[in-house]
Coordinates of C-alpha atoms in Angstrom, one line a residue:
Chain A
M1 CA -72.4 -88.8 179.6
T2 CA -71.6 -92.1 181.1
Q3 CA -75.1 -93.6 181.0
R4 CA -75.4 -97.1 179.7
T5 CA -77.6 -97.6 176.8
R6 CA -79.9 -100.5 176.0
P7 CA -79.7 -102.2 172.6
L8 CA -82.9 -101.0 170.8
A9 CA -84.1 -100.9 167.3
S10 CA -84.0 -97.1 167.5
F11 CA -82.1 -95.4 170.2
G12 CA -84.9 -95.3 172.6
T13 CA -83.8 -93.9 175.9
A14 CA -80.3 -93.3 174.7
N15 CA -81.1 -89.8 173.9
R16 CA -83.8 -89.2 176.5
S17 CA -82.8 -86.5 178.9
P18 CA -84.9 -83.5 180.2
R19 CA -82.9 -81.3 177.9
A20 CA -82.9 -83.6 174.9
R21 CA -84.5 -81.0 172.7
E22 CA -81.4 -78.8 173.2
T23 CA -78.7 -81.5 173.4
H24 CA -80.0 -83.9 170.8
P25 CA -81.5 -81.8 168.0
L26 CA -81.4 -84.7 165.4
T27 CA -83.1 -87.4 167.6
W28 CA -85.2 -85.9 170.4
R29 CA -88.4 -86.3 168.4
L30 CA -87.9 -90.0 167.8
N31 CA -90.5 -92.4 169.3
D32 CA -89.3 -95.0 171.7
D33 CA -90.8 -97.8 169.8
G34 CA -89.2 -96.7 166.5
A35 CA -92.5 -95.7 164.9
P36 CA -92.0 -93.0 162.3
V37 CA -92.6 -89.4 163.3
W38 CA -95.4 -88.4 160.9
L39 CA -96.5 -84.9 160.2
E40 CA -99.0 -84.4 163.0
D41 CA -96.5 -85.7 165.6
Y42 CA -93.6 -83.7 164.0
R43 CA -95.6 -80.5 164.0
R44 CA -96.6 -81.0 167.6
K45 CA -92.8 -81.2 168.4
D46 CA -92.1 -77.8 166.7
G47 CA -91.7 -79.3 163.3
Y48 CA -91.6 -77.0 160.3
Q49 CA -91.2 -73.9 162.6
A50 CA -87.7 -73.5 161.2
A51 CA -88.8 -73.7 157.6
K52 CA -91.5 -71.1 158.4
R53 CA -88.9 -68.8 159.9
A54 CA -86.4 -69.2 157.0
L55 CA -89.0 -68.7 154.3
T56 CA -90.9 -65.8 155.8
E57 CA -88.4 -63.9 157.9
M58 CA -85.0 -64.6 156.3
T59 CA -83.5 -64.0 152.8
P60 CA -81.8 -66.9 151.1
E61 CA -78.5 -65.2 151.7
E62 CA -79.2 -65.0 155.4
V63 CA -80.0 -68.7 155.5
C64 CA -76.7 -69.5 153.8
E65 CA -74.8 -67.2 156.2
E66 CA -76.4 -68.8 159.2
V67 CA -75.5 -72.3 158.2
K68 CA -72.0 -71.2 157.3
D69 CA -71.5 -69.5 160.6
A70 CA -72.9 -72.5 162.5
G71 CA -70.0 -74.5 160.9
L72 CA -72.2 -77.3 159.7
K73 CA -69.9 -79.7 157.8
G74 CA -71.1 -82.3 155.4
R75 CA -72.0 -85.5 157.2
G76 CA -71.5 -87.9 154.3
G77 CA -67.8 -88.4 155.0
A78 CA -66.0 -85.6 153.1
G79 CA -66.8 -82.9 155.7
F80 CA -67.0 -79.8 153.4
S81 CA -68.8 -76.8 154.9
A82 CA -72.5 -76.9 153.9
G83 CA -73.0 -73.2 154.1
T84 CA -69.9 -72.5 151.9
K85 CA -71.2 -75.0 149.4
W86 CA -74.5 -73.2 149.3
S87 CA -73.0 -69.8 149.0
L88 CA -70.9 -71.0 146.0
T89 CA -74.0 -72.2 144.1
A90 CA -74.7 -70.1 141.0
K91 CA -77.9 -68.1 141.5
G92 CA -79.2 -64.7 140.5
D93 CA -80.5 -62.9 137.5
G94 CA -80.5 -64.9 134.3
I95 CA -79.4 -68.1 136.0
P96 CA -82.0 -70.9 136.0
R97 CA -83.2 -72.3 139.3
G98 CA -81.7 -75.7 139.8
Y99 CA -81.8 -78.8 141.9
L100 CA -81.3 -79.6 145.6
L101 CA -80.2 -83.3 145.7
C102 CA -80.2 -85.3 148.9
N103 CA -77.6 -88.0 148.7
A104 CA -79.4 -90.9 150.3
D105 CA -77.3 -93.6 148.6
E106 CA -76.0 -94.9 151.9
M107 CA -73.8 -97.8 151.0
E108 CA -70.4 -97.1 152.6
P109 CA -69.5 -100.3 154.6
N110 CA -70.3 -99.8 158.3
T111 CA -72.6 -96.8 157.7
Y112 CA -76.1 -97.1 159.2
K113 CA -77.2 -93.6 160.2
D114 CA -79.1 -92.2 157.2
R115 CA -81.4 -95.3 157.1
L116 CA -82.6 -94.5 160.6
L117 CA -83.0 -90.8 160.0
M118 CA -85.1 -91.5 156.8
E119 CA -87.2 -94.3 158.2
Q120 CA -88.1 -92.8 161.5
Q121 CA -87.9 -89.0 160.9
P122 CA -88.7 -88.3 157.2
H123 CA -90.2 -84.9 157.9
Q124 CA -87.0 -83.6 159.5
L125 CA -85.2 -84.4 156.3
L126 CA -87.9 -82.8 154.1
E127 CA -87.8 -79.6 156.3
G128 CA -84.0 -79.4 155.8
M129 CA -84.5 -79.8 152.1
I130 CA -87.1 -77.1 151.9
I131 CA -84.8 -74.7 153.8
A132 CA -81.8 -75.7 151.7
G133 CA -83.8 -75.4 148.5
Y134 CA -84.9 -71.9 149.5
A135 CA -81.3 -70.9 150.3
N136 CA -80.0 -72.2 147.0
H137 CA -82.9 -70.9 144.8
S138 CA -83.7 -74.5 143.9
F139 CA -87.0 -75.3 142.2
K140 CA -86.9 -79.0 142.9
G141 CA -85.5 -81.4 145.5
I142 CA -84.7 -85.0 144.7
V143 CA -83.9 -87.6 147.2
F144 CA -81.5 -90.1 145.5
L145 CA -82.2 -93.2 147.6
R146 CA -80.6 -96.6 147.2
G147 CA -83.0 -99.1 145.9
E148 CA -82.6 -101.5 148.8
Y149 CA -83.9 -99.0 151.4
V150 CA -87.5 -100.1 150.8
D151 CA -88.9 -98.9 154.1
A152 CA -87.1 -95.5 153.8
A153 CA -88.6 -95.1 150.3
R154 CA -92.1 -95.9 151.6
N155 CA -91.9 -93.5 154.5
L156 CA -90.3 -90.7 152.6
K157 CA -93.0 -90.9 149.9
R158 CA -95.7 -90.9 152.5
A159 CA -94.1 -87.8 154.2
V160 CA -93.9 -86.0 150.9
V161 CA -97.6 -86.6 150.3
E162 CA -98.4 -85.4 153.8
A163 CA -96.3 -82.2 153.3
R164 CA -97.9 -81.5 150.0
E165 CA -101.4 -81.8 151.4
A166 CA -100.4 -79.4 154.2
G167 CA -99.0 -76.8 151.8
L168 CA -95.4 -77.4 152.9
L169 CA -94.4 -78.4 149.4
G170 CA -95.7 -77.1 146.1
E171 CA -96.5 -73.5 145.2
N172 CA -96.2 -70.6 147.5
I173 CA -95.1 -72.6 150.5
L174 CA -96.4 -71.1 153.8
G175 CA -97.4 -68.0 151.9
S176 CA -93.8 -67.1 151.3
G177 CA -93.9 -67.0 147.5
F178 CA -91.4 -69.9 147.4
D179 CA -92.2 -72.8 145.1
F180 CA -90.5 -76.1 145.7
D181 CA -91.4 -79.8 145.4
I182 CA -89.6 -83.0 146.3
H183 CA -89.4 -86.3 144.4
V184 CA -88.0 -89.5 145.8
H185 CA -85.8 -91.3 143.2
T186 CA -84.6 -94.8 143.9
G187 CA -81.4 -96.3 142.4
A188 CA -80.6 -99.8 141.2
G189 CA -77.4 -100.6 143.1
R190 CA -73.7 -99.7 142.8
Y191 CA -71.7 -98.0 145.5
I192 CA -70.2 -95.4 143.2
C193 CA -73.6 -93.7 142.9
G194 CA -72.9 -92.0 146.2
E195 CA -70.0 -90.0 144.6
E196 CA -71.8 -86.7 143.9
T197 CA -71.0 -86.3 140.2
A198 CA -71.7 -90.0 139.6
L199 CA -74.9 -89.6 141.4
I200 CA -75.9 -86.8 138.9
N201 CA -75.1 -89.1 136.0
S202 CA -77.1 -91.9 137.5
L203 CA -80.0 -89.5 138.1
E204 CA -79.9 -88.5 134.5
G205 CA -80.3 -92.2 133.5
K206 CA -76.7 -92.8 132.6
R207 CA -74.0 -95.1 133.8
A208 CA -72.7 -93.8 137.2
N209 CA -69.3 -92.6 136.1
P210 CA -68.0 -89.6 138.0
R211 CA -67.6 -86.3 136.1
A212 CA -64.6 -84.1 135.9
K213 CA -64.6 -81.0 138.1
P214 CA -64.8 -78.1 137.2
P215 CA -67.5 -77.3 136.4
F216 CA -68.6 -78.0 140.0
P217 CA -72.2 -79.2 140.4
G218 CA -73.0 -75.8 142.0
Q219 CA -72.3 -74.2 138.6
A220 CA -73.6 -76.9 136.2
G221 CA -74.9 -80.2 137.7
A222 CA -78.1 -82.1 137.0
W223 CA -79.2 -81.4 133.4
G224 CA -76.7 -78.5 133.3
K225 CA -78.4 -76.6 136.1
P226 CA -76.9 -75.4 139.4
T227 CA -77.1 -78.3 141.7
V228 CA -76.5 -78.7 145.4
I229 CA -75.8 -82.2 146.8
N230 CA -76.0 -82.7 150.6
N231 CA -76.1 -85.9 152.7
V232 CA -79.2 -86.9 154.6
E233 CA -77.7 -86.2 158.0
T234 CA -76.4 -82.8 156.8
L235 CA -79.9 -81.8 155.6
S236 CA -81.5 -83.2 158.7
S237 CA -79.3 -81.0 160.8
V238 CA -80.3 -77.7 159.1
S239 CA -83.7 -77.0 160.7
S240 CA -82.3 -77.0 164.3
I241 CA -79.7 -74.4 163.3
I242 CA -82.3 -72.1 161.9
A243 CA -84.6 -72.7 164.9
N244 CA -82.0 -72.3 167.7
G245 CA -79.2 -70.2 166.2
V246 CA -75.5 -70.2 165.7
D247 CA -74.4 -69.7 169.3
W248 CA -76.5 -72.6 170.5
Y249 CA -75.0 -74.9 167.8
H250 CA -71.5 -73.8 168.7
G251 CA -72.2 -74.8 172.3
L252 CA -73.1 -78.4 171.4
C253 CA -69.6 -79.9 170.8
R254 CA -66.9 -80.8 173.3
P255 CA -64.0 -78.5 173.9
G256 CA -61.2 -79.0 171.5
S257 CA -63.5 -79.9 168.6
E258 CA -63.2 -77.7 165.5
D259 CA -66.4 -79.2 164.2
H260 CA -69.6 -77.9 165.7
G261 CA -72.9 -79.5 166.6
T262 CA -73.8 -83.1 167.2
K263 CA -73.4 -86.1 164.9
M264 CA -74.7 -89.6 164.5
M265 CA -72.0 -91.9 165.7
G266 CA -71.8 -95.6 166.3
F267 CA -69.7 -98.6 167.0
A268 CA -70.2 -102.0 165.3
G269 CA -68.2 -105.2 165.3
K270 CA -67.9 -107.6 168.2
V271 CA -68.9 -105.0 170.9
N272 CA -71.6 -105.7 173.5
Q273 CA -74.2 -103.2 172.2
P274 CA -73.5 -102.2 168.7
G275 CA -75.6 -99.2 167.8
V276 CA -75.9 -95.6 166.6
W277 CA -76.3 -92.6 168.8
E278 CA -76.4 -88.8 168.4
L279 CA -73.4 -87.5 170.2
P280 CA -71.5 -84.2 170.6
L281 CA -68.6 -83.8 168.1
G282 CA -65.3 -84.1 170.0
I283 CA -66.5 -86.9 172.3
T284 CA -63.6 -89.4 172.7
V285 CA -63.8 -92.7 170.8
R286 CA -63.2 -94.5 174.1
E287 CA -66.4 -93.0 175.5
I288 CA -68.4 -94.2 172.5
L289 CA -66.9 -97.7 172.7
E290 CA -67.1 -98.1 176.5
D291 CA -70.1 -96.0 177.6
Y292 CA -72.4 -96.5 174.6
A293 CA -71.3 -99.7 172.8
G294 CA -70.7 -101.3 176.2
G295 CA -67.1 -102.3 175.4
M296 CA -65.8 -105.4 173.6
R297 CA -67.7 -108.7 173.9
S298 CA -66.4 -111.1 176.4
G299 CA -63.6 -113.1 174.9
C300 CA -62.8 -110.5 172.3
T301 CA -59.9 -108.1 172.5
L302 CA -59.8 -104.9 170.4
K303 CA -57.0 -105.1 167.9
A304 CA -57.8 -102.2 165.6
W305 CA -60.6 -99.8 164.7
Q306 CA -61.8 -97.6 161.9
P307 CA -63.3 -94.2 162.7
G308 CA -65.9 -93.9 160.0
G309 CA -66.4 -96.2 157.1
A310 CA -64.4 -98.5 154.9
G311 CA -62.5 -95.6 153.3
T312 CA -60.9 -94.4 156.6
G313 CA -57.6 -95.7 157.9
F314 CA -57.1 -98.3 160.7
L315 CA -56.1 -97.1 164.1
L316 CA -54.9 -99.0 167.2
P317 CA -56.4 -99.3 170.8
E318 CA -53.7 -96.7 171.8
H319 CA -55.6 -94.1 169.7
L320 CA -58.9 -94.6 171.5
D321 CA -58.6 -91.3 173.4
A322 CA -58.8 -89.4 170.1
Q323 CA -61.7 -87.1 169.8
M324 CA -64.4 -87.9 167.2
C325 CA -64.2 -84.8 165.1
S326 CA -62.1 -83.9 162.0
N327 CA -59.2 -82.4 163.9
G328 CA -59.2 -85.1 166.5
I329 CA -59.1 -88.0 164.1
G330 CA -56.8 -86.0 161.8
K331 CA -54.3 -85.8 164.6
V332 CA -53.9 -89.6 164.6
G333 CA -53.5 -89.8 160.9
T334 CA -56.8 -90.5 159.2
R335 CA -60.2 -89.0 158.7
M336 CA -63.4 -89.1 160.7
G337 CA -65.4 -90.1 157.6
T338 CA -69.0 -91.0 158.6
G339 CA -68.2 -91.2 162.3
L340 CA -69.5 -94.7 162.6
A341 CA -66.6 -96.8 164.0
L342 CA -65.8 -100.4 163.5
A343 CA -64.1 -102.6 166.0
V344 CA -61.7 -105.3 164.7
D345 CA -61.1 -107.9 167.3
D346 CA -58.2 -110.3 167.7
S347 CA -59.9 -113.2 166.0
I348 CA -59.8 -111.3 162.7
N349 CA -56.7 -111.6 160.4
M350 CA -56.0 -108.2 158.8
V351 CA -55.0 -109.8 155.5
S352 CA -58.3 -111.5 155.2
L353 CA -60.2 -108.4 156.3
L354 CA -58.4 -106.3 153.7
R355 CA -59.0 -108.9 151.1
N356 CA -62.7 -108.7 151.9
M357 CA -62.6 -104.9 151.7
E358 CA -60.6 -104.6 148.5
Q359 CA -62.9 -107.2 146.8
F360 CA -65.7 -104.9 147.7
F361 CA -64.0 -101.8 146.3
A362 CA -62.8 -103.7 143.2
R363 CA -66.3 -104.9 142.5
E364 CA -67.8 -101.4 143.0
S365 CA -65.3 -99.5 140.8
C366 CA -67.1 -98.0 137.9
G367 CA -64.1 -98.8 135.7
W368 CA -63.6 -95.3 134.4
C369 CA -60.0 -94.7 135.5
T370 CA -57.3 -97.3 134.9
P371 CA -55.6 -97.1 138.3
C372 CA -58.9 -97.9 140.0
R373 CA -60.1 -100.5 137.4
D374 CA -56.8 -102.4 137.2
G375 CA -55.2 -101.5 140.5
L376 CA -57.9 -102.7 142.9
P377 CA -58.3 -106.2 141.4
W378 CA -54.5 -106.4 141.5
S379 CA -54.5 -105.7 145.2
V380 CA -57.1 -108.4 145.6
K381 CA -55.0 -110.9 143.8
L382 CA -52.0 -110.1 146.0
L383 CA -54.0 -110.2 149.2
K384 CA -55.6 -113.5 148.2
A385 CA -52.1 -115.0 147.7
L386 CA -50.9 -113.7 151.1
E387 CA -54.1 -115.0 152.7
A388 CA -53.4 -118.4 151.3
G389 CA -49.8 -118.3 152.4
E390 CA -48.7 -118.2 148.8
G391 CA -47.4 -114.7 148.7
Q392 CA -44.1 -113.9 146.9
P393 CA -41.2 -111.7 148.1
G394 CA -42.0 -108.2 146.9
D395 CA -45.8 -108.6 147.2
I396 CA -46.0 -106.3 150.2
E397 CA -43.8 -103.7 148.5
M398 CA -46.2 -104.0 145.5
L399 CA -49.2 -103.4 147.7
L400 CA -47.5 -100.3 149.1
E401 CA -46.8 -99.1 145.6
L402 CA -50.5 -99.5 144.8
T403 CA -51.3 -97.4 147.8
R404 CA -49.3 -94.6 146.1
K405 CA -50.5 -95.2 142.6
L406 CA -54.1 -95.3 143.6
G407 CA -53.7 -92.3 145.9
P408 CA -55.4 -88.9 145.7
G409 CA -55.1 -87.1 142.4
K410 CA -54.6 -90.1 140.2
T411 CA -58.2 -90.7 139.4
F412 CA -61.4 -88.7 138.7
C413 CA -63.0 -89.4 142.0
A414 CA -62.1 -90.5 145.6
H415 CA -63.1 -94.2 145.1
A416 CA -59.6 -95.5 144.6
P417 CA -57.9 -93.3 147.3
G418 CA -60.6 -94.3 149.7
A419 CA -60.2 -97.9 148.8
I420 CA -56.5 -97.9 149.3
E421 CA -56.0 -95.8 152.4
P422 CA -57.0 -98.5 154.8
L423 CA -54.6 -100.9 153.1
G424 CA -51.7 -98.6 153.8
S425 CA -52.6 -98.2 157.4
A426 CA -53.1 -101.9 157.9
I427 CA -49.6 -102.7 156.5
K428 CA -48.2 -99.9 158.7
Y429 CA -49.6 -101.3 161.9
F430 CA -49.8 -105.0 161.1
R431 CA -47.0 -105.7 158.7
E432 CA -46.1 -109.0 160.4
E433 CA -49.5 -110.4 159.4
F434 CA -48.8 -109.6 155.8
E435 CA -45.3 -111.0 156.1
A436 CA -46.7 -114.3 157.5
G437 CA -48.4 -114.8 154.1
I438 CA -45.2 -114.9 152.1
A439 CA -44.5 -118.5 151.1
Q440 CA -41.4 -120.0 152.7
P441 CA -38.6 -120.3 150.1
V442 CA -38.1 -124.0 149.1
H443 CA -34.9 -125.3 150.7
A444 CA -32.1 -125.5 148.1
A445 CA -31.4 -129.2 148.8
T446 CA -35.1 -130.1 148.5
A447 CA -35.3 -128.2 145.2
A448 CA -32.2 -130.0 143.9
V449 CA -33.7 -133.4 144.7
G450 CA -36.9 -132.3 143.1
D451 CA -35.1 -131.3 139.9
A452 CA -33.2 -134.5 139.8
G453 CA -36.4 -136.5 140.2
Chain B
M1 CA -91.9 -117.2 125.0
E2 CA -89.6 -118.2 127.8
T3 CA -88.0 -120.9 125.7
S4 CA -87.4 -118.7 122.7
M5 CA -85.7 -116.1 124.9
E6 CA -83.5 -118.8 126.3
A7 CA -82.6 -119.9 122.8
S8 CA -81.8 -116.4 121.6
R9 CA -79.6 -115.9 124.6
S10 CA -77.5 -118.9 123.8
S11 CA -77.0 -117.9 120.2
A12 CA -74.2 -115.4 120.3
P13 CA -73.4 -112.6 119.4
R14 CA -75.6 -110.2 121.5
L15 CA -75.8 -107.4 119.0
I16 CA -78.1 -104.5 119.3
S17 CA -79.8 -104.0 115.9
S18 CA -83.2 -103.3 114.6
D19 CA -83.8 -106.9 113.6
R20 CA -83.0 -108.1 117.0
P21 CA -85.9 -110.1 118.6
R22 CA -88.1 -107.9 120.8
L23 CA -91.0 -108.3 123.0
V24 CA -94.0 -106.1 123.4
L25 CA -94.3 -104.2 126.7
S26 CA -97.6 -104.7 128.4
D27 CA -99.9 -101.7 128.8
E28 CA -99.2 -101.8 132.5
E29 CA -95.4 -101.6 131.9
R30 CA -95.8 -98.8 129.4
D31 CA -98.0 -96.7 131.6
A32 CA -95.7 -97.1 134.6
I33 CA -92.7 -96.1 132.5
L34 CA -94.5 -93.0 131.0
E35 CA -95.5 -92.0 134.6
E36 CA -91.8 -92.2 135.6
I37 CA -90.8 -90.1 132.6
S38 CA -93.1 -87.3 133.8
H39 CA -91.0 -86.8 136.9
Y40 CA -87.8 -85.7 135.1
E41 CA -86.6 -83.0 132.7
N42 CA -85.5 -85.6 130.2
P43 CA -87.1 -89.1 129.4
R44 CA -83.6 -90.7 129.6
A45 CA -83.7 -90.2 133.4
A46 CA -86.4 -92.8 133.6
S47 CA -84.1 -95.5 132.0
I48 CA -83.2 -97.2 135.3
E49 CA -86.7 -97.0 136.6
A50 CA -88.0 -98.4 133.3
L51 CA -85.7 -101.4 133.6
K52 CA -86.9 -101.9 137.2
I53 CA -90.5 -101.8 136.1
V54 CA -89.9 -104.5 133.4
Q55 CA -88.0 -106.5 136.0
K56 CA -90.8 -106.2 138.5
H57 CA -93.2 -107.6 135.9
R58 CA -91.0 -110.3 134.4
G59 CA -88.6 -111.2 137.2
W60 CA -85.6 -110.1 135.1
V61 CA -84.7 -107.9 132.0
P62 CA -84.5 -110.1 128.9
D63 CA -82.4 -108.8 126.0
E64 CA -85.7 -108.5 124.0
A65 CA -86.9 -105.8 126.4
I66 CA -84.1 -103.4 125.7
L67 CA -85.2 -101.9 122.3
P68 CA -88.9 -101.4 123.3
I69 CA -87.7 -99.5 126.4
A70 CA -85.2 -97.5 124.3
E71 CA -88.0 -96.5 121.9
L72 CA -90.3 -95.5 124.7
L73 CA -87.5 -93.2 126.1
G74 CA -86.4 -92.0 122.7
I75 CA -82.8 -93.0 123.3
P76 CA -80.4 -95.5 121.6
G77 CA -80.8 -99.1 122.5
S78 CA -77.1 -99.2 123.3
D79 CA -77.5 -96.6 126.0
V80 CA -80.3 -98.7 127.7
E81 CA -78.1 -101.8 127.4
G82 CA -75.2 -99.8 128.9
V83 CA -77.3 -98.9 131.9
A84 CA -78.8 -102.3 132.2
T85 CA -75.4 -103.9 132.5
F86 CA -74.0 -101.3 134.9
Y87 CA -76.4 -101.5 137.8
S88 CA -76.2 -104.5 140.0
Q89 CA -79.8 -104.7 140.9
I90 CA -80.9 -105.1 137.2
F91 CA -80.9 -108.9 136.5
R92 CA -79.9 -109.8 133.0
Q93 CA -80.6 -113.5 133.4
P94 CA -83.6 -115.3 135.0
V95 CA -83.5 -115.4 138.8
G96 CA -85.3 -117.6 141.3
R97 CA -88.7 -116.8 142.7
H98 CA -86.9 -115.2 145.7
V99 CA -83.7 -113.2 145.7
I100 CA -81.5 -113.4 148.8
R101 CA -79.2 -110.4 149.0
L102 CA -76.4 -111.1 151.5
C103 CA -74.3 -108.2 152.7
D104 CA -70.6 -109.0 152.3
S105 CA -69.2 -105.8 153.6
M106 CA -66.5 -105.9 156.3
T107 CA -68.7 -105.5 159.3
C108 CA -70.8 -108.4 158.3
Y109 CA -67.6 -110.3 157.4
I110 CA -66.5 -109.7 161.0
N111 CA -69.9 -110.8 162.3
G112 CA -69.9 -114.1 160.4
H113 CA -71.1 -113.5 156.9
E114 CA -69.0 -116.5 155.7
T115 CA -70.9 -118.8 158.1
F116 CA -74.1 -117.7 156.4
L117 CA -72.6 -118.5 153.0
D118 CA -71.6 -121.9 154.3
V119 CA -75.2 -122.6 155.6
I120 CA -76.7 -121.5 152.2
K121 CA -74.1 -123.6 150.3
R122 CA -74.9 -126.7 152.5
E123 CA -78.6 -126.4 152.6
L124 CA -79.5 -124.9 149.2
G125 CA -76.4 -125.9 147.3
I126 CA -75.8 -122.4 145.8
A127 CA -72.9 -119.9 145.9
P128 CA -73.3 -116.1 145.2
G129 CA -74.6 -115.6 141.7
Q130 CA -76.3 -119.0 141.5
T131 CA -80.0 -120.2 141.5
T132 CA -81.3 -123.3 143.1
P133 CA -82.4 -126.0 140.5
D134 CA -86.0 -125.6 141.6
K135 CA -85.8 -121.9 140.8
R136 CA -86.8 -121.0 144.4
F137 CA -83.8 -118.9 145.4
T138 CA -81.1 -116.9 143.8
L139 CA -78.2 -115.6 146.0
I140 CA -76.4 -112.4 145.2
P141 CA -73.9 -110.3 147.2
V142 CA -74.9 -106.7 148.1
C143 CA -73.2 -103.6 149.4
C144 CA -73.6 -102.8 153.1
L145 CA -77.3 -102.8 153.9
G146 CA -77.0 -100.1 156.7
N147 CA -77.8 -102.7 159.4
C148 CA -74.2 -103.1 160.7
D149 CA -75.3 -103.1 164.3
K150 CA -77.5 -106.1 163.6
G151 CA -75.5 -108.1 161.1
P152 CA -74.9 -110.3 159.3
A153 CA -77.5 -108.4 157.4
F154 CA -79.5 -109.8 154.4
M155 CA -82.6 -109.2 152.4
V156 CA -85.1 -111.7 151.0
D157 CA -86.9 -109.9 148.2
E158 CA -88.0 -106.7 149.9
D159 CA -87.7 -107.8 153.5
T160 CA -84.6 -106.8 155.4
Y161 CA -83.3 -109.1 158.2
G162 CA -80.8 -108.5 161.0
Q163 CA -80.0 -110.2 164.3
V164 CA -80.5 -113.6 162.8
E165 CA -78.2 -116.4 164.1
A166 CA -76.7 -118.7 161.4
N167 CA -78.7 -121.7 162.8
D168 CA -82.0 -119.7 162.3
L169 CA -81.2 -118.7 158.8
M170 CA -83.0 -121.7 157.1
R171 CA -86.1 -121.1 159.3
V172 CA -86.3 -117.5 157.9
L173 CA -85.9 -118.8 154.4
E174 CA -88.6 -121.5 154.8
A175 CA -91.3 -118.8 154.7
Y176 CA -90.4 -118.0 151.1
E177 CA -92.1 -120.7 148.9

């Protein structure tokens, strides 16, 4: 596991080992040159065998149980058990068949995994959707793809046509009696569309405001029908579980990890070889940084890092031995999120970085809830003042108060809590950088002279 | 046509009413929107796609396009307006011939996004949200483009770029006339 990797457009040799098929279920089929794995190629590499098995040899309930037992957790950042989500979906007599939505609205800052999976391996995603659709009695799958992912849209649409022509989508798939089709829907911007209920509103052609829960989408989602929403990477992981079984999946992670399987992980920032790799859950962050990302660039020292996306808290170099899995990162006080880490080097001022980050979150707030709509711009105002050295006594306390007032449970969705968690951790670990932004009080004598003048 | 639209924009207030100026959608636009409607349970779902279709044909979505789209979808004009103003990739004022989308997320910030902004400001004289006087380029900020390992990331129209050094930025842009 200490092999050096070369910086490539895809991961190339990073995941090439004689046993890649068993150790890298998400990526072993990728072509070294980054060319998409089209249907013929995918089938030659055992593609659609899992779908065939699920649809012709298993009941939908058995598929749900298998995925639940495998312990596959949502790879979009929240980490909810995919199999549990599926088994909670309303289905049965008198309940209309609903939708299987693939959340492909990848916009979380520092997240660059779904793009690769969709551009280079569209059929793996489609196969996962067919199996998930079968398990959830869905009649239609929709990929909700962000508008800027032009290449992913093109490749997915081509893959859908290929699958339809091969009888893998449409009526009576593989002679199983199961009907299911997939549509690729592209969005028009706004980060909030990735929130699952906002995604449904956007899909229905409305403003992307989140919805209150309950009812959960599994009961009443898109157009009031039972709706399952899974991330691209989650769905891309499904076929290998059905093909290889629960025990195999449990054997993939490192000891100590409560999460099973592999995950796309990465390191970006001023590291030598920024990239994304499929790695076992529970690998230490230090291994990812040093063995895969090649360590910090010469002249740059690691000052802080984030485990997985803008909404996860900052950690210090002393936390690098944490395992990349939900319990491992949880132990050091934040969440794994998307598992794509960001290195902050010593040339970066934390106040400026947080100003950049909160500007993003403020801009992307849908405006539905007051704490989010008003609180985030307020944090930006305070951070801008501190950045300019014009902060006032009490500003840091006010920022800390915002971290509480925008915390979990104060708003409809997780946008505000996600936006404010990094701020709390940044103040916790780098308070002196914030204090340095407080304007020096004008000396009493100078003030008096000023007044007299 | 262009001039009258500009004129109507400057004359406040922007009310949505039946006597509001409107344009006629081309057959091509109508057909594309009707095709989109066929993919969903409800015509409303095609509202964002309809706006994107009009934008593709006209470069932006003029106020005068809102009511014709609403009628085609069978929903109130205010709903289409609400959607049109919500989504960041729907342009409600004319943009340049080429749109530069520059990622301003934190990874690109760390990797020198502000240097890119400086180059664009110096060479093209525009800041985010602005268009060059010759209408060649419009610069807008965009959410993380999922190219964090190759940043600063940016798009020009539908082309995505990564691993571009700041001093090569203008050479990339030169290709867009």
